[in-house]
Short mmCIF file of C-alpha atoms in Angstrom, two decimals:
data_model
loop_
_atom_site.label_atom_id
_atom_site.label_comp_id
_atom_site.label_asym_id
_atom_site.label_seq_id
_atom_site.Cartn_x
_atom_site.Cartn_y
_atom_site.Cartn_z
CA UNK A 13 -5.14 -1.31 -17.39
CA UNK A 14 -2.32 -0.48 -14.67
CA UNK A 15 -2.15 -2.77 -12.01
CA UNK A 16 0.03 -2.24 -8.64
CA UNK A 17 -0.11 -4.96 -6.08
CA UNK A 18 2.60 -6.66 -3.49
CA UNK A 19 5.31 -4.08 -2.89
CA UNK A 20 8.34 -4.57 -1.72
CA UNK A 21 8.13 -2.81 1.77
CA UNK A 22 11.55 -3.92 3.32
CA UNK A 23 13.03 -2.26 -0.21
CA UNK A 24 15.58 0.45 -0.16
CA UNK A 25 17.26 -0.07 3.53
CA UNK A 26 20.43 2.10 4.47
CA UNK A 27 21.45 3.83 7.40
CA UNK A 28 19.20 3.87 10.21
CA UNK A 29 19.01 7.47 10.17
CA UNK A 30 15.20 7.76 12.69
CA UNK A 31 12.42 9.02 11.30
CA UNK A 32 13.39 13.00 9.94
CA UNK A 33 10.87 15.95 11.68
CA UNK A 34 10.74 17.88 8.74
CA UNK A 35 8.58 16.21 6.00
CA UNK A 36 7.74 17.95 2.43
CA UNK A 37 4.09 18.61 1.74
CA UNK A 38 3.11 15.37 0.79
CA UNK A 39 4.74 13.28 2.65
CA UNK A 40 2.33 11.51 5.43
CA UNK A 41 0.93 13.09 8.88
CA UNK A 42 4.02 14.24 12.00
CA UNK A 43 1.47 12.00 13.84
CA UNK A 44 2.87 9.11 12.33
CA UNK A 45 1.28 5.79 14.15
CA UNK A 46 3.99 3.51 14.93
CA UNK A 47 2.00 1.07 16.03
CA UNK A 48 0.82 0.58 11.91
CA UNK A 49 3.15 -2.63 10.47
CA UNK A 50 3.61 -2.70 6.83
CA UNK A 51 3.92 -6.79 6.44
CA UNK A 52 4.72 -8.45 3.17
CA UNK A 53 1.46 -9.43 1.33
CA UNK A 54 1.99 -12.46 -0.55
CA UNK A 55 -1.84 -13.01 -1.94
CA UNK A 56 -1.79 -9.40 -2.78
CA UNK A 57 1.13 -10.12 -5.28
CA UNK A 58 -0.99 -13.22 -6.73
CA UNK A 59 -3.78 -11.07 -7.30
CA UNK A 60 -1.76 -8.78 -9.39
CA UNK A 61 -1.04 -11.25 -11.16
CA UNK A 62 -4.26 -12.89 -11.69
CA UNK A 63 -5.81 -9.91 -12.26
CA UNK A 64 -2.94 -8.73 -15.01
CA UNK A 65 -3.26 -12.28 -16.74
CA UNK A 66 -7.36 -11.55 -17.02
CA UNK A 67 -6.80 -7.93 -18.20
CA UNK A 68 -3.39 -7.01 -19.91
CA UNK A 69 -1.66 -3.41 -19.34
CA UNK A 70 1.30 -3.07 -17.16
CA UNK A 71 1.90 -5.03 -14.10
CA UNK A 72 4.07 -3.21 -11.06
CA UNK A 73 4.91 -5.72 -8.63
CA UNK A 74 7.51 -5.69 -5.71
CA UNK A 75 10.67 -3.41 -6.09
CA UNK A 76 9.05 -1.94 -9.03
CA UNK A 77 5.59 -1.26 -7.34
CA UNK A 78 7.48 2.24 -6.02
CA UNK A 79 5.47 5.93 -5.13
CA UNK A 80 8.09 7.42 -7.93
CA UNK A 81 6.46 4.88 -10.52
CA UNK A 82 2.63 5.14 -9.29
CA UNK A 83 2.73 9.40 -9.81
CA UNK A 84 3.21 8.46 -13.11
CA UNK A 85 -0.10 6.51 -13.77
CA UNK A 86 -2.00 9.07 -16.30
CA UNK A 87 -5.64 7.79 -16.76
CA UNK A 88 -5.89 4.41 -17.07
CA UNK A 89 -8.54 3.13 -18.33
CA UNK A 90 -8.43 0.59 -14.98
CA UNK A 91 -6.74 0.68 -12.14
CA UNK A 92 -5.96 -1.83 -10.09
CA UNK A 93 -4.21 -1.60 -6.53
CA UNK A 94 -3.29 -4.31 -4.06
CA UNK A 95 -1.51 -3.40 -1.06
CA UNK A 96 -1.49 -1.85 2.67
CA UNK A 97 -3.54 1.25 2.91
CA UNK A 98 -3.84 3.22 6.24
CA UNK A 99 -5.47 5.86 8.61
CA UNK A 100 -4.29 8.40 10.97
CA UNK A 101 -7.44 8.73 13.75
CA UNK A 102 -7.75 12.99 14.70
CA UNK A 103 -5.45 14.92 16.19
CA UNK A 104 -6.49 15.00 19.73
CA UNK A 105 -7.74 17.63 21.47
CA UNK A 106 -5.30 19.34 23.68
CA UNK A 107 -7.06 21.06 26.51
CA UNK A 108 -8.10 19.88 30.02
CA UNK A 109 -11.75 19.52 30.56
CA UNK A 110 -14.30 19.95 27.80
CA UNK A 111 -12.45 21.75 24.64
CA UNK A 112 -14.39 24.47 23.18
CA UNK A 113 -15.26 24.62 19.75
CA UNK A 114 -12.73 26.62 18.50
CA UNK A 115 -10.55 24.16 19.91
CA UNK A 116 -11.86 21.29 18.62
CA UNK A 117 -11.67 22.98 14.81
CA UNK A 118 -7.87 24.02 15.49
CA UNK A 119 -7.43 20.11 16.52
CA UNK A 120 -8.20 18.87 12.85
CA UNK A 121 -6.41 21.88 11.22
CA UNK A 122 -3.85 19.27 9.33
CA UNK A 123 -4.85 18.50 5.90
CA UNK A 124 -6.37 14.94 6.50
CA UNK A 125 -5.60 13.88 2.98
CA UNK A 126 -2.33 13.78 4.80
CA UNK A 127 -3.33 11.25 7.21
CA UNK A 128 -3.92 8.63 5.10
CA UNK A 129 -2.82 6.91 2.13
CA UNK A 130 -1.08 3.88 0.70
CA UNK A 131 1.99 1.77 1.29
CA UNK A 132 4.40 1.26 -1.40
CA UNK A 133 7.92 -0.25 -1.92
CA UNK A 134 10.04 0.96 0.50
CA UNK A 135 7.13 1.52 3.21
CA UNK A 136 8.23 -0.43 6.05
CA UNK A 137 12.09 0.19 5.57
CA UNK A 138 10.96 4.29 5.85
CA UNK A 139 8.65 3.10 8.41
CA UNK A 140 11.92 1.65 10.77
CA UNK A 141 13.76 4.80 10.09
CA UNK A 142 15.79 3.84 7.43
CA UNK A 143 17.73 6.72 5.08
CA UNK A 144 15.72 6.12 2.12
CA UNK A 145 16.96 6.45 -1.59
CA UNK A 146 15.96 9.94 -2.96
CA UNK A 147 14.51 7.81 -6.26
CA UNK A 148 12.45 5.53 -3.12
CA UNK A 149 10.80 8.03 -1.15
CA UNK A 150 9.46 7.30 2.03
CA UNK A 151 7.20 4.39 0.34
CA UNK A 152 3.91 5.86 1.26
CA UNK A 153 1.98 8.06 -1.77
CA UNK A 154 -0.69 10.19 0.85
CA UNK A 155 -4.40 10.51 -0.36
CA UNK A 156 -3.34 14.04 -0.97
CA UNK A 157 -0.74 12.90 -3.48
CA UNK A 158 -3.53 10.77 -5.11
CA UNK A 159 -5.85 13.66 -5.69
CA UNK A 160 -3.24 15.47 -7.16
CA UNK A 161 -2.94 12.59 -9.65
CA UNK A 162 -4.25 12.78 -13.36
CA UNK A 163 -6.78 10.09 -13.47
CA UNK A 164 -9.67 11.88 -15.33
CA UNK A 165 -11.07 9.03 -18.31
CA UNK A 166 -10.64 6.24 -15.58
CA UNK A 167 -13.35 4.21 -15.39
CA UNK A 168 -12.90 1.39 -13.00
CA UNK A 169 -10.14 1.96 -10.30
CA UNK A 170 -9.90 -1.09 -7.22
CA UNK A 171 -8.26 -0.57 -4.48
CA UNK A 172 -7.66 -3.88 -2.40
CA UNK A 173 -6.32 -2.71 0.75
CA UNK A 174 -6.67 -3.01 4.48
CA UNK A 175 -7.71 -0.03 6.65
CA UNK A 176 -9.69 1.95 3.79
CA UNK A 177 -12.87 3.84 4.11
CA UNK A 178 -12.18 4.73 7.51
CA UNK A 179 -11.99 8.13 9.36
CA UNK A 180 -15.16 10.89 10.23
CA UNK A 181 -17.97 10.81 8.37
CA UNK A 182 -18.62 14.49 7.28
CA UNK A 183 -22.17 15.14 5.28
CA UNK A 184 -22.14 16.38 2.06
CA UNK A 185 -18.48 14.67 2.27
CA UNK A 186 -18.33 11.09 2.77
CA UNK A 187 -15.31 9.52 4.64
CA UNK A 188 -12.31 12.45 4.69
#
């Protein structure tokens, strides 16, 4: 078992540098929601622990609860996440009046495994505008990142989290 939980989101702070326009492919959404707060979550860190004391494996907790660390989880066997997770809503449509559809496709054209994902160590300090550590990251590991992920031969994988599940329900999709 690998379990993640209570991250060290004010981790990694140097020079206020404001948040950069250019972002690499998985790094999360240009629509970045300010208004999203990336607190520290003290129960989260006890249930890493109870849940590490019940099951074994490795434990990743605070500083060392980092997006470099989590990309290296290879099929656990369980996985075990406690921590802020978050949503971007759609792109808005920009067109006066009714948008056609055309317009309303173009306005979801970002990948939306971009738009959400999970907050690691070093989330909120990113978050403030911070000049993170190359080694840090932003803090935030996208959905997109996730898939990309080799967790084939997991069987159980939790994800304790705040603002999951949400977004448009597409058929033959679920939640995207």
């Amino acid at each position: 078992p690998v379990v993640v939980a209570g991250p060290d989101f004010a981790m990694g702070k140097g020079e206020v540098m404001g948040l950069s326009e250019s972002k690499s492919a998985g790094e999360p959404s240009k629509d970045w929601d300010r208004d999203i707060k990336f607190e520290a979550l003290d129960a989260a860190r006890e249930e890493g622990i109870f849940v590490h004391e019940l099951l074994g494996g490795s434990l990743h907790l605070g500083e060392n609860a980092t997006v470099t660390m989590f990309k290296t989880i290879e099929s656990p066997r369980i996985l075990h996440v406690a921590t802020h997770g978050f949503f971007l809503k759609d792109q808005a449509v920009a067109a006066s009046g009714s948008p056609s559809r055309l317009e309303t496709v173009l306005s979801k054209t970002e990948n939306p495994y971009l738009r959400s994902g999970l907050a690691l160590a070093g989330a909120k300090s990113w978050q403030e505008g911070y000049e993170m550590p190359k080694s840090l990251g932003s803090g935030i590991i996208t959905a997109q990142e996730i898939m990309d992920m080799k967790l084939e031969g997991t069987q159980l994988a939790v994800l304790s989290a705040c603002d999951t599940g949400l977004g448009e329900i597409c058929r033959g999709q679920g939640v995207l």
